[in-house]
Structures are given as structure tokens and as C-alpha cells.
Coordinates of N, CA and C in Angstrom, one line a residue:
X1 N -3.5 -7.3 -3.1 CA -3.6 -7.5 -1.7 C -4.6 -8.6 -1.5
X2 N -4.6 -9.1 -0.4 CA -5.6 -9.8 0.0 C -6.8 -9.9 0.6
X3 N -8.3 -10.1 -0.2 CA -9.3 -9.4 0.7 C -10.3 -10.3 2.0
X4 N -9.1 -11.6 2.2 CA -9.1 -12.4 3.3 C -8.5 -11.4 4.2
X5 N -7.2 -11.1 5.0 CA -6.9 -10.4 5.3 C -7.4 -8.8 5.4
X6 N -7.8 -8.3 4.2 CA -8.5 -6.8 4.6 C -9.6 -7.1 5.7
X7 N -10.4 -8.4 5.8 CA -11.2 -8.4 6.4 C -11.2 -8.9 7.8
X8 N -9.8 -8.9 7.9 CA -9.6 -9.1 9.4 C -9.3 -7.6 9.9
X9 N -8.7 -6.5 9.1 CA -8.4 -5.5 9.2 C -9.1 -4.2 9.4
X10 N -10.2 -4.6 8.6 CA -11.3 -3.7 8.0 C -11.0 -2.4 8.1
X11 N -11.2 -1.4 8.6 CA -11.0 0.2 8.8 C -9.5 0.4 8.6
X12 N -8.9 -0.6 10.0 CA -7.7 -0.4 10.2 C -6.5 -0.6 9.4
X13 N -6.9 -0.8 8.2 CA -5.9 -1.0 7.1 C -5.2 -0.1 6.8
X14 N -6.0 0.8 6.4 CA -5.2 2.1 6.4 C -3.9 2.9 6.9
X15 N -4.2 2.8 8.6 CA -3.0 2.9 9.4 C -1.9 1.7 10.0
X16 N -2.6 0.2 9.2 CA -2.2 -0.9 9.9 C -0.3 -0.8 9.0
X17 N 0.4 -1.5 10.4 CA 2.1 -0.9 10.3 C 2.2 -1.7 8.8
X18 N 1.8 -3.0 8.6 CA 2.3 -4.0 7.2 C 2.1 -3.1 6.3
X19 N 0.6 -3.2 6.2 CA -0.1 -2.6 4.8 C 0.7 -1.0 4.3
X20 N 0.4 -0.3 5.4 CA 1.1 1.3 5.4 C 2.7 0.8 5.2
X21 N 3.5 0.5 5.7 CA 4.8 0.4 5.3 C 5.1 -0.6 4.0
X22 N 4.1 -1.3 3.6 CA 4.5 -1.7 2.3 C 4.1 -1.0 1.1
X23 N 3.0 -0.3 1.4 CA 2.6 1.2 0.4 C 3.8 2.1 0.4
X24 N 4.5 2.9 1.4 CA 5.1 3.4 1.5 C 6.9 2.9 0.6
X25 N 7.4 1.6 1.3 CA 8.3 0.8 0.5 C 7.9 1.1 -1.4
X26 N 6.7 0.2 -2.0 CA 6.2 0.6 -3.2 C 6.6 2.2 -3.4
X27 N 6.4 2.8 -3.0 CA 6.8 4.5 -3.4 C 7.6 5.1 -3.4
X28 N 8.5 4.1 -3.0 CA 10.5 4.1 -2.8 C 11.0 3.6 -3.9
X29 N 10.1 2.4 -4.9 CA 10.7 1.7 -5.5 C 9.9 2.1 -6.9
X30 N 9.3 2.7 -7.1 CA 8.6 3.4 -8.6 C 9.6 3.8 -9.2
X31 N 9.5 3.6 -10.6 CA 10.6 3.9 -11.6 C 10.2 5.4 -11.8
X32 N 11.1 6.1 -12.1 CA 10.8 7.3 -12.0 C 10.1 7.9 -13.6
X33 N 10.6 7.1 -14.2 CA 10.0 7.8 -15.4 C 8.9 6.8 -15.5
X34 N 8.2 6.4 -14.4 CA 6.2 5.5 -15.3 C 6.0 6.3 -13.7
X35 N 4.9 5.5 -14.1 CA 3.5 5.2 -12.9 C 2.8 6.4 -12.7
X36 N 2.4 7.2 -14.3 CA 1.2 8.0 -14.1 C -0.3 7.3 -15.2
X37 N 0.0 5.8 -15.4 CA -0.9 4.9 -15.4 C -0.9 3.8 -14.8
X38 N -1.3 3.2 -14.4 CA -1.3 1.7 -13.1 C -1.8 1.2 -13.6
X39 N -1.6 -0.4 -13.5 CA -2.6 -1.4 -14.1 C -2.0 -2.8 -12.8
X40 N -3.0 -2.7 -11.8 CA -3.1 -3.2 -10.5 C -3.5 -5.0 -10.8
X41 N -2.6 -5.6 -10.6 CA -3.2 -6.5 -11.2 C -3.2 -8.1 -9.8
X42 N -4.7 -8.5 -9.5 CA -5.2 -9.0 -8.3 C -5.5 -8.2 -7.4
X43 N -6.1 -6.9 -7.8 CA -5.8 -5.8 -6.7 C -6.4 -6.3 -5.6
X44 N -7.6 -7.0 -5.7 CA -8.3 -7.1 -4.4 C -9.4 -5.5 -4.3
X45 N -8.9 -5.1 -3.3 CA -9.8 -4.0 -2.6 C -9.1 -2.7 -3.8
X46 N -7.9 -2.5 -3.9 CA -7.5 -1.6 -4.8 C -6.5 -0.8 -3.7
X47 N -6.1 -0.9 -2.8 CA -5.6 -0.7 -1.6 C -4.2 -0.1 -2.3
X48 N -3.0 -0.6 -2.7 CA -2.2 0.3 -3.3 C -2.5 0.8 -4.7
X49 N -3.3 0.9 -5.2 CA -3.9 1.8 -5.9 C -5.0 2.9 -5.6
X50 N -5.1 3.0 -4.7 CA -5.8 4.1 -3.9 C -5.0 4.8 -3.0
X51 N -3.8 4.5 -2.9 CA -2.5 4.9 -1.8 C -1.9 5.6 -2.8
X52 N -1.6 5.2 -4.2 CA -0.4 6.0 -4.8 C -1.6 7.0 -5.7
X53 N -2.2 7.3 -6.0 CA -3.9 8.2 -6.6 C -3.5 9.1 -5.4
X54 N -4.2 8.7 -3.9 CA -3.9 9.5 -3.2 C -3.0 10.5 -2.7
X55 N -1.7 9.9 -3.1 CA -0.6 10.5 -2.6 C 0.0 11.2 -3.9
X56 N -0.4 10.9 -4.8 CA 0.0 11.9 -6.4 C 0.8 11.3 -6.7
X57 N 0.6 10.4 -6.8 CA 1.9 9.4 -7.8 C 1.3 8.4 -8.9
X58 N 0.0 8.8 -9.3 CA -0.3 8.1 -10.2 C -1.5 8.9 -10.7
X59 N -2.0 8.9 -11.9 CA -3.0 9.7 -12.3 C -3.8 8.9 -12.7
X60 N -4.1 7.7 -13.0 CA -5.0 6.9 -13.2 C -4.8 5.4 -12.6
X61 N -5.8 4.8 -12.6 CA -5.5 3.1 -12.2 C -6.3 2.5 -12.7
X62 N -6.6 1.5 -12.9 CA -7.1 0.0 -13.5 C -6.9 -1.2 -12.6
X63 N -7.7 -1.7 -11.5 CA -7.5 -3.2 -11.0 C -8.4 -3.7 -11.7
X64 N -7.3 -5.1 -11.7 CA -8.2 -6.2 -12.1 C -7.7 -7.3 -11.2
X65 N -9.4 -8.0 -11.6 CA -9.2 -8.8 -10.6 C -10.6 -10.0 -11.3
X66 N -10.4 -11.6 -10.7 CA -10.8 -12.5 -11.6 C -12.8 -12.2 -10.4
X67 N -11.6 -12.1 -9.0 CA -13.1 -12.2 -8.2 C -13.8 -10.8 -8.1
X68 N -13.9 -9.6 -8.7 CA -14.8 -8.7 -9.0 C -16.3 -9.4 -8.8
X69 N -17.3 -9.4 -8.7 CA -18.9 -9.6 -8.9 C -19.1 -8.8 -10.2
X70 N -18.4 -7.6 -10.3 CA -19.1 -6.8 -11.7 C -18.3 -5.6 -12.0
X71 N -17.9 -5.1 -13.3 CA -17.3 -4.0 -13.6 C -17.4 -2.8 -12.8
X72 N -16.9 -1.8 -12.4 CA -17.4 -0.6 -11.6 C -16.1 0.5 -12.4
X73 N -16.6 1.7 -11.5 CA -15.8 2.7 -11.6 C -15.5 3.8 -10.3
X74 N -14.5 4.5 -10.1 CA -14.6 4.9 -8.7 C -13.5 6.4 -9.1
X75 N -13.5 7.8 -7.9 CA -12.5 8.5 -8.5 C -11.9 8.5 -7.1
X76 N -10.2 9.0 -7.1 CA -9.7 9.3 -5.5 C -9.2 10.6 -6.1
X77 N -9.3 11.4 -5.4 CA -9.1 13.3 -5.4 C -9.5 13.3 -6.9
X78 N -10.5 13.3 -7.9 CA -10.6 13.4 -9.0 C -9.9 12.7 -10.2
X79 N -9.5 11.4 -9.4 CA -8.9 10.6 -10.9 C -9.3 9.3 -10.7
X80 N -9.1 8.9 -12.1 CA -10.3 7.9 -12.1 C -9.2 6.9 -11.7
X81 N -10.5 5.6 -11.3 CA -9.7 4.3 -10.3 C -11.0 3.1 -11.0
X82 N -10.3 2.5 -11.6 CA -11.7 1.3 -12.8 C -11.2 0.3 -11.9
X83 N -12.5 -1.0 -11.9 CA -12.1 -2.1 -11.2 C -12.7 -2.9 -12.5
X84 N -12.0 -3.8 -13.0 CA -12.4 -5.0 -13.9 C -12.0 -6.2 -13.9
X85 N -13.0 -7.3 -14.2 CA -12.8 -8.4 -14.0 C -11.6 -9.4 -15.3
X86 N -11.7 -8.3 -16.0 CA -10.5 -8.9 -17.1 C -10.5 -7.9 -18.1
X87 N -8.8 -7.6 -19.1 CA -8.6 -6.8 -19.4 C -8.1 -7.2 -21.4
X88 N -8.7 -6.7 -22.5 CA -7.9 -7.0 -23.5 C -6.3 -6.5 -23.5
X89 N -6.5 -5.4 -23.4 CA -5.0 -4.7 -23.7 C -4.9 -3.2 -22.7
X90 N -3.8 -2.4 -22.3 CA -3.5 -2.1 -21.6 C -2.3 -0.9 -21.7
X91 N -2.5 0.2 -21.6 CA -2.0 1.9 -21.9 C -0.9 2.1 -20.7
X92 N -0.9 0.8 -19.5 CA 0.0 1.4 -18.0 C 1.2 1.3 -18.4
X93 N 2.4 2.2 -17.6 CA 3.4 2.3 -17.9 C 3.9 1.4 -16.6
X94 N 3.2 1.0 -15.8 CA 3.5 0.6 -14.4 C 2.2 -0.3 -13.8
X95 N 3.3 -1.7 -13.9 CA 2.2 -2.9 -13.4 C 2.5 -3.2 -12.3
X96 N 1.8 -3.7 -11.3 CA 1.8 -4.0 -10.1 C 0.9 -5.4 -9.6
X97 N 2.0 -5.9 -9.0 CA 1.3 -7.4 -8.7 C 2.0 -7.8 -6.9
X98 N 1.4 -6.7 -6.2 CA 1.4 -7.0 -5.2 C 1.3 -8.5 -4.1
X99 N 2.1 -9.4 -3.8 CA 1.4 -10.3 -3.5 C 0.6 -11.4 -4.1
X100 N 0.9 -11.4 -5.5 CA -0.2 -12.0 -6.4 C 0.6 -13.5 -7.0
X101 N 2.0 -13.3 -7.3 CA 2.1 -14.0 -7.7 C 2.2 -16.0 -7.1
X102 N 2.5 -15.7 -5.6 CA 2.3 -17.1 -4.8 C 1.2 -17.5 -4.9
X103 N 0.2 -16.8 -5.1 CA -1.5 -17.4 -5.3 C -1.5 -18.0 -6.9
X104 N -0.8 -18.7 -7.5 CA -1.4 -19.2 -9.1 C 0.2 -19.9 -9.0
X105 N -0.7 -21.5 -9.8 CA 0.2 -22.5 -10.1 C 1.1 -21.8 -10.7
X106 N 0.9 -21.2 -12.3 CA 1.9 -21.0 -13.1 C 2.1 -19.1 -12.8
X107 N 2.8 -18.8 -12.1 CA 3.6 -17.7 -12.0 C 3.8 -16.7 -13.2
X108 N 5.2 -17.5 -13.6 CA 5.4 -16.7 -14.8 C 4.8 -16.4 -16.0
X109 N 3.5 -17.5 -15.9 CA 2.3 -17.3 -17.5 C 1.8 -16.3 -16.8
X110 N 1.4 -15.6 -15.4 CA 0.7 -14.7 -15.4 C 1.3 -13.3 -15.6
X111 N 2.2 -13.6 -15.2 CA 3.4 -12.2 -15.2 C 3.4 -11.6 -16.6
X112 N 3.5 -12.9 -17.6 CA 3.9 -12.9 -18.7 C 2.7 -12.0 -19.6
X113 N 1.3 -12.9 -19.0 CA 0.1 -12.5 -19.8 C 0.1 -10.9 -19.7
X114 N 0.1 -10.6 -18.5 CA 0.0 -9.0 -18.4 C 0.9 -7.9 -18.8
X115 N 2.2 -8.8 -18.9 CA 3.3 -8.0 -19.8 C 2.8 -7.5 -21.2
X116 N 2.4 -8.6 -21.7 CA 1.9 -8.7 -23.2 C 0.8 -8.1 -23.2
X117 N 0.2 -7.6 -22.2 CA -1.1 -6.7 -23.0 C -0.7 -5.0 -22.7
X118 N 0.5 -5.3 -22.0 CA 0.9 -4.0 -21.7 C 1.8 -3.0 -22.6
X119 N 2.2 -1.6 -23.0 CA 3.2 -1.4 -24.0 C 4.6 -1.5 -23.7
X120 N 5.5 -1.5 -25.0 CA 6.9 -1.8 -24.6 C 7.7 -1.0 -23.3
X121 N 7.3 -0.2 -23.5 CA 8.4 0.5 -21.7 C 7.2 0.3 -20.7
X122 N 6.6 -0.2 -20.5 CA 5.8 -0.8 -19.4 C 7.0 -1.3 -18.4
X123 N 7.0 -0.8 -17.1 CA 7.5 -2.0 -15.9 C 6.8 -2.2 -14.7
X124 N 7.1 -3.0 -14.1 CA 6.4 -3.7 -13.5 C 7.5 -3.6 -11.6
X125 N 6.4 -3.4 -10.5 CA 6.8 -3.9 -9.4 C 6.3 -5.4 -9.0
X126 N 6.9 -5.8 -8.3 CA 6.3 -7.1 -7.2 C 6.8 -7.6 -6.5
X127 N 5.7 -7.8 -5.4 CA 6.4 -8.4 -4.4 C 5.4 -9.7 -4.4
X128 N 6.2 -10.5 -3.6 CA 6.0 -11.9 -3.1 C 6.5 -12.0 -1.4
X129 N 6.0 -13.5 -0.7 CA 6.6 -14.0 0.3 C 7.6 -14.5 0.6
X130 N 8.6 -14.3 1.5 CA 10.3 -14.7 1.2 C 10.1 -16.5 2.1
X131 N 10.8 -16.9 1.5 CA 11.6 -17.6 1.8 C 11.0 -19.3 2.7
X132 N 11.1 -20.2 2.2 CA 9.8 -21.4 1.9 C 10.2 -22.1 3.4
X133 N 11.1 -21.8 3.7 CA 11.2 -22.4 5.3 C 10.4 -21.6 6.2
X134 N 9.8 -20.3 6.0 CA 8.7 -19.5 6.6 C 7.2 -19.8 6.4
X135 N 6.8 -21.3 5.8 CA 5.7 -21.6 5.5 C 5.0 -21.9 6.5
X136 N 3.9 -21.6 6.8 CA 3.0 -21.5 7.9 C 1.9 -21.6 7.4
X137 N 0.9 -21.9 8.7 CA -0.8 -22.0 8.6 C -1.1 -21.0 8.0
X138 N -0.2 -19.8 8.1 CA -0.5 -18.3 7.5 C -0.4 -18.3 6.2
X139 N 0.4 -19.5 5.6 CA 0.4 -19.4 3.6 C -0.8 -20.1 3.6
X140 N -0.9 -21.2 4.6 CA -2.2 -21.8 4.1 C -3.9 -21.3 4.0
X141 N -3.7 -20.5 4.9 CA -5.4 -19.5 5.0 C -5.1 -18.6 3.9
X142 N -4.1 -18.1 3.6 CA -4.4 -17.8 2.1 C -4.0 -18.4 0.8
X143 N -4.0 -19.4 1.1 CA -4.0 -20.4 -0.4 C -2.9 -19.7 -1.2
X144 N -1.8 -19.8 -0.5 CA -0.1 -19.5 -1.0 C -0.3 -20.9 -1.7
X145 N 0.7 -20.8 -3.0 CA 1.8 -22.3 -3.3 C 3.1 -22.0 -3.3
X146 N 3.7 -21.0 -2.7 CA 4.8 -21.0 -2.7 C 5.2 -19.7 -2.0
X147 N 6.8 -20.0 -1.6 CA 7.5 -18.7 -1.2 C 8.7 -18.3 -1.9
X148 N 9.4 -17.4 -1.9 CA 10.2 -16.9 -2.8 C 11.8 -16.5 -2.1
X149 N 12.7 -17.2 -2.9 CA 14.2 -15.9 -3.1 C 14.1 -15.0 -4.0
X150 N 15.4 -14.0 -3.4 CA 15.3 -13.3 -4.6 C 16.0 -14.1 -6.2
X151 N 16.9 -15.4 -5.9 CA 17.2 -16.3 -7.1 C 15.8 -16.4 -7.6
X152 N 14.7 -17.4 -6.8 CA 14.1 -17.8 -7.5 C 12.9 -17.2 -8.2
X153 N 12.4 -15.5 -7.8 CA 11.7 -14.6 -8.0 C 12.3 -14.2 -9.9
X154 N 13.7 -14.2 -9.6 CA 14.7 -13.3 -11.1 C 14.5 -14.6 -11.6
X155 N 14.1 -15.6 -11.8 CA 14.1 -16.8 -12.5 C 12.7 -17.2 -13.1
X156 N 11.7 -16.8 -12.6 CA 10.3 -16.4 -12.8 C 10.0 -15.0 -13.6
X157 N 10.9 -13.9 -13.2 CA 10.2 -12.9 -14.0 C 11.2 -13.0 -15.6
X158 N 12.5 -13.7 -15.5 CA 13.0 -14.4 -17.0 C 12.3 -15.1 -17.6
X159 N 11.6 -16.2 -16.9 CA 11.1 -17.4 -18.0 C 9.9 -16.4 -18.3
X160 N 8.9 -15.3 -17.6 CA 8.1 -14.5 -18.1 C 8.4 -13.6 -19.3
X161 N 9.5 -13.5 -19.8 CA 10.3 -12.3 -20.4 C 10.7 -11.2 -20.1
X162 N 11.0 -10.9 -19.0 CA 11.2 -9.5 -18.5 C 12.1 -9.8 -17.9
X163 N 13.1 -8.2 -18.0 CA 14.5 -8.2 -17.2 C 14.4 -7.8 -15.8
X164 N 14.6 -8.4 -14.9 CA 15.0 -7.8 -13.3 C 16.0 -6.3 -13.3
X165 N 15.3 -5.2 -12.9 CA 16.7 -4.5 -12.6 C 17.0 -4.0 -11.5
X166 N 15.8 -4.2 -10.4 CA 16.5 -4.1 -8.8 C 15.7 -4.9 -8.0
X167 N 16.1 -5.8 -7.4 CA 15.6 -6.9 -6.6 C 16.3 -6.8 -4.6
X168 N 15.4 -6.8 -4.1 CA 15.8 -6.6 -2.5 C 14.9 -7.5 -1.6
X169 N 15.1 -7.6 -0.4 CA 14.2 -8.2 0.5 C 14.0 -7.0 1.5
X170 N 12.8 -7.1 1.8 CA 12.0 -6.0 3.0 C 11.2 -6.8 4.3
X171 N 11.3 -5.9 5.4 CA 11.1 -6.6 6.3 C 12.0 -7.4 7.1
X172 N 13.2 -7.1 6.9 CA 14.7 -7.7 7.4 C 14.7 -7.2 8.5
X173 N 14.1 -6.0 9.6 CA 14.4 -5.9 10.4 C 13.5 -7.1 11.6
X174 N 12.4 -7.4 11.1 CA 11.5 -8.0 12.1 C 11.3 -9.8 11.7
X175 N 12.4 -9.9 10.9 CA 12.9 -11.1 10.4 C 13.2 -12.0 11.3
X176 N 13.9 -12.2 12.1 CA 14.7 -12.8 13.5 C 13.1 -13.0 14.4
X177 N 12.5 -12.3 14.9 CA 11.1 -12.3 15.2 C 10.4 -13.1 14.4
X178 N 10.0 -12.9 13.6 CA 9.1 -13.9 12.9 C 9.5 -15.5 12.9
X179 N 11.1 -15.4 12.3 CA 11.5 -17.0 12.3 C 11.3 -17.4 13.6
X180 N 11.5 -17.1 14.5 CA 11.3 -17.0 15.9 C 10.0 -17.7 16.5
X181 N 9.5 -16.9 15.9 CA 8.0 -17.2 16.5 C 7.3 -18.4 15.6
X182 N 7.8 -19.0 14.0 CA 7.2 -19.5 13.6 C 8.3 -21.1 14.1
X183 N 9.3 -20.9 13.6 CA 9.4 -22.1 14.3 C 9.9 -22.9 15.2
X184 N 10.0 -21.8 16.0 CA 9.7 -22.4 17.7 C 8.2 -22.9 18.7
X185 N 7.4 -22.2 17.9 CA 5.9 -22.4 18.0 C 6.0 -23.7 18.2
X186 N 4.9 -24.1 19.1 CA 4.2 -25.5 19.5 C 4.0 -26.3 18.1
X187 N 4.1 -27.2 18.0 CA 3.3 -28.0 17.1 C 2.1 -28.3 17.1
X188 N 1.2 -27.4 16.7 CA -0.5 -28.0 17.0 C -0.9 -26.7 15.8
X189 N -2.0 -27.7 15.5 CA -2.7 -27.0 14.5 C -3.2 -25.7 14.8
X190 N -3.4 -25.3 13.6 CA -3.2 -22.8 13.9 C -4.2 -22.7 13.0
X191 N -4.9 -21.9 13.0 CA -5.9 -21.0 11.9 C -5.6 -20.3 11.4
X192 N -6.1 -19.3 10.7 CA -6.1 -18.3 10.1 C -4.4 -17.5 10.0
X193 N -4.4 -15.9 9.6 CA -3.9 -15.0 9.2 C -2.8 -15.1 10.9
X194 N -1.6 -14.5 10.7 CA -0.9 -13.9 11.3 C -1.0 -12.5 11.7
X195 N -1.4 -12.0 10.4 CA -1.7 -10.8 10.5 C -3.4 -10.0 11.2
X196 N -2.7 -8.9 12.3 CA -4.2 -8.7 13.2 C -3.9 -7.7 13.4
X197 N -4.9 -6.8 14.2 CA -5.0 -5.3 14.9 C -3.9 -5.5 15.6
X198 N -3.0 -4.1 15.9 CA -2.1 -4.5 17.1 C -2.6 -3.4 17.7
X199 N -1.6 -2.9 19.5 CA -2.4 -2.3 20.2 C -1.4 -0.9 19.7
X200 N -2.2 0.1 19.2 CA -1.7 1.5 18.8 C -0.3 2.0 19.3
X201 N 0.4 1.8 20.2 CA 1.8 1.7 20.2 C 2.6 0.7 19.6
X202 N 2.2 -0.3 20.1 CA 3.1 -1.7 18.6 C 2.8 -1.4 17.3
X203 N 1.5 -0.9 17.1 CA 1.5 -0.4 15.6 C 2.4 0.5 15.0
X204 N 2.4 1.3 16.2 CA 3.5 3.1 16.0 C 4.7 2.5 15.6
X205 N 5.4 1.8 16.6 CA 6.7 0.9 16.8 C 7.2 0.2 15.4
X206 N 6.1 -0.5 15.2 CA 6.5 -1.4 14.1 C 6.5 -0.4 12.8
X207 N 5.6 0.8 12.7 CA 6.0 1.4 11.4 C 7.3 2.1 11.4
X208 N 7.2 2.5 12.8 CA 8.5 3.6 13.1 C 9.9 2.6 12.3
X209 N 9.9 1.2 12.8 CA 11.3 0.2 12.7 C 11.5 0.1 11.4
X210 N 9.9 0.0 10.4 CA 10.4 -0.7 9.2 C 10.0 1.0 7.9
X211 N 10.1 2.0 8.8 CA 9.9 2.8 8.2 C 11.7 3.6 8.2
X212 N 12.8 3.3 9.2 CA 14.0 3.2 9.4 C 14.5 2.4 8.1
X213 N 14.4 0.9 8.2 CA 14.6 -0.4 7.0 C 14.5 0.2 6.0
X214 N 13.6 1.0 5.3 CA 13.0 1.7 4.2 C 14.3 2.4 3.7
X215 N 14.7 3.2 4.4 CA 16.1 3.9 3.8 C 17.3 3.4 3.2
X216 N 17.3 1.8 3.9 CA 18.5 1.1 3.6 C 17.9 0.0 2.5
X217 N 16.7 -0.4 2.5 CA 16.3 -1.9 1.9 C 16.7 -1.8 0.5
X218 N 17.1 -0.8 -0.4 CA 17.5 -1.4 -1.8 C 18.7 -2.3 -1.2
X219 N 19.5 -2.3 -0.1 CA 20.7 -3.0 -0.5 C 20.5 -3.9 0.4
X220 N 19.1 -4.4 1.0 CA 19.3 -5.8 1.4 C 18.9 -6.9 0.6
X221 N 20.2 -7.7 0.5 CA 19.9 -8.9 -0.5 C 20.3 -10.0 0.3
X222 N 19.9 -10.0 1.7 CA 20.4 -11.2 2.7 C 19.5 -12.0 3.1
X223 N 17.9 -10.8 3.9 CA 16.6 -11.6 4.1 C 15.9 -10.6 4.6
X224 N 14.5 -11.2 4.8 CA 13.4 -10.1 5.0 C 11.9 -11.4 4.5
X225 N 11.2 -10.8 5.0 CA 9.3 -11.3 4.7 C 8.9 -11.3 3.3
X226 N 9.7 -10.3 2.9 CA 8.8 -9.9 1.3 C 10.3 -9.9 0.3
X227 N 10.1 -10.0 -0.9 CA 11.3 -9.8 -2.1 C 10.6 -8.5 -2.5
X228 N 10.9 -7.9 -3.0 CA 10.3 -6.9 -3.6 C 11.1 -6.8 -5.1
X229 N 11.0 -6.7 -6.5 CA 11.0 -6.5 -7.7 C 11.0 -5.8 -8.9
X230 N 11.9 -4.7 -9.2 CA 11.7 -4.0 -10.3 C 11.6 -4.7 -11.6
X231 N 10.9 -4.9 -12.4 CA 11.5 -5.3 -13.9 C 10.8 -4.3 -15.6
X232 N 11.6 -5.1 -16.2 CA 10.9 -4.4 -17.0 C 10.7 -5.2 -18.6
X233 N 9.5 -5.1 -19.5 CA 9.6 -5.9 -20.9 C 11.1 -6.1 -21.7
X234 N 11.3 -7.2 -21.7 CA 12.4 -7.7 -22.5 C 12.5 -6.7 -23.7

């Protein structure tokens, strides 16, 4: 995740409709035989790694991340949750790269590198940003280089070596809205994040809508904000 964004969020992340509905999405899409080791990779704050600890779906975690200040260690209900700034090799059955991959030129070297320190039935979720005609001042305050299909996401996690085996877009319901608002918008220069507090009923609303989507989204492969990514080591 992003800790540009958490910090527009601060408290409210927790209950905020994105963050919460895309933790919740993630917990739809876990292979069912991993993810009782995590290896969080850009975690940021540790944010879906403290969601699935929390909720019992994981028994340990590991973020890493390049911007750490310093090694630590932390527990959620009694299991341990490590934050490091880089990792030799790696015991997770279940990698996660939330959002991570539009932030770095080369994509697939990084997919790839973490694959490789990981064991053979390791798999991996991810998501990315959909779709490059949605590019906004919003990719640019967080130093995006890119947006994703689901073509061109299964084309990145191949040249990394790993097989795709369920790929969807999320966020299809509030899709129409967003295109909407992005490019019919004024032409004049914009700041920061998209993403902000809403007023506690639009928050309710918006989880309520995309918490409906949730039931249907393995079978949308038409559009949506996020791709979302099953795969697993070649």
C-alpha cells in the first residue's frame, strides 16, 4: 500500500470503503491451500498484513519494504508481523504485492526476484491500477509508471515466470463514475491523491456497493480500477 495515501487517511484507514473493500476482495482471492505464511512485499504500513493476522488467515507475516528506516518486529493477536528492509530467502507460501508493481520501471524483475527467494508452491496475489486511459494527477502523486490490463498484467507475471491462474478486474461497479469524473474534468492542473475521508454514509454506501461486486468479481474480465492476480511459480 501506499504510505502517501495512508497519510491522508491516517486513523480512518481502517474503516475507509477502498482500503476495507480491497482487504476484504484479497480474502476472497487466497488460495486455499497457502497463506499461513505472508511475505508482504512494499508493504508500506503493513496494512493487508495486519488485516489477514487479524482476521485468522495468516499465522505469520514478513513486510518488506526498501523505505523502512530500520528492522523491527511487531505481534497482531499473538503472531508475529516482521518489517524488513530486504530479504535473503523466504519460507511464505503466499506473496503479496499489493499495488506495488506500477511503482518500478522493471515490473517483472521484481515479481521475479521475490518469486526466486520464495519456495516452489509459493503463490502469489496482485493487484495493480486498471487501465492507462485512467491516468491522472492521481498516478502522478504517487509516482505510478503505468496502468494495467488484465492482457498486459498475464504478460508481466509470464516474462517473470509464473503462471496466471485467475485474473479479474475489481471496482467495476464505480467504474462509469470515475471515468466520468476523470475525463470530463476541467483541464487545469490537480494535486495530490483522489483518494480522501468521505462523509460516513458515502463511506457506508460505497462499501455496501463494492462489497455486493465482491460476490460476482472473479467473473469480471470487462473493467474495473484494480486487476487483481492469482499466480503461481512456474
Amino acid at each position: 500500500m501506499d504510505l502517501k495515501e495512508e497519510s491522508i487517511l491516517g486513523g480512518d484507514i481502517d474503516s475507509h470503503w477502498y482500503y476495507l473493500s480491497k482487504a476484504r476482495a484479497l480474502s476472497s482471492c487466497l488460495p486455499r491451500s497457502t497463506g499461513n505464511k505472508v511475505l508482504d512485499v512494499g508493504a508500506g504500513s503493513g496494512f493487508f498484513s495486519r488485516w489477514l493476522l487479524s482476521h485468522g488467515l495468516a499465522d505469520e507475516a514478513t513486510c518488506v519494504d526498501t523505505g523502512y528506516a530500520s528492522d523491527c518486529d511487531e505481534e497482531i493477536d499473538a503472531k508475529p508481523l516482521r518489517f524488513r528492509r530486504e530479504i535473503a530467502t523466504s519460507d511464505a507460501d503466499l506473496l503479496l504485492l499489493m499495488d506495488v508493481l506500477e511503482h518500478v520501471e522493471d515490473d517483472a524483475g521484481l515479481l521475479r526476484t521475490y518469486l526466486d527467494k520464495a519456495p516452489p508452491q509459493a503463490q502469489a496475489v496482485i493487484t495493480v491500477p486498471a487501465f492507462q486511459f485512467l491516468w491522472s494527477h492521481h498516478d502522478v502523486f504517487l509516482e505510478h509508471h503505468r496502468r494495467y490490463t488484465l492482457k498486459t498484467l498475464s504478460r508481466v507475471v509470464e516474462r517473470a515466470g509464473a503462471v496466471p491462474l485467475r485474473m479479474h478486474y475489481y471496482y467495476g461497479t464505480i467504474f462509469p463514475l470515475v471515468v466520468a469524473l476523470r475525463l470530463l474534468r476541467p483541464k487545469r492542473r490537480a494535486d495530490g491523491s483522489d483518494l480522501r475521508r468521505e462523509p460516513p454514509p458515502v463511506n457506508a454506501a460505497l462499501l455496501a456497493i463494492c462489497g455486493l461486486e465482491r460476490r460476482v468479481m472473479a467473473a469480471n474480465r470487462l473493467a474495473g480500477l484494480s486487476v487483481f492476480c492469482v499466480c503461481r511459480k512456474r
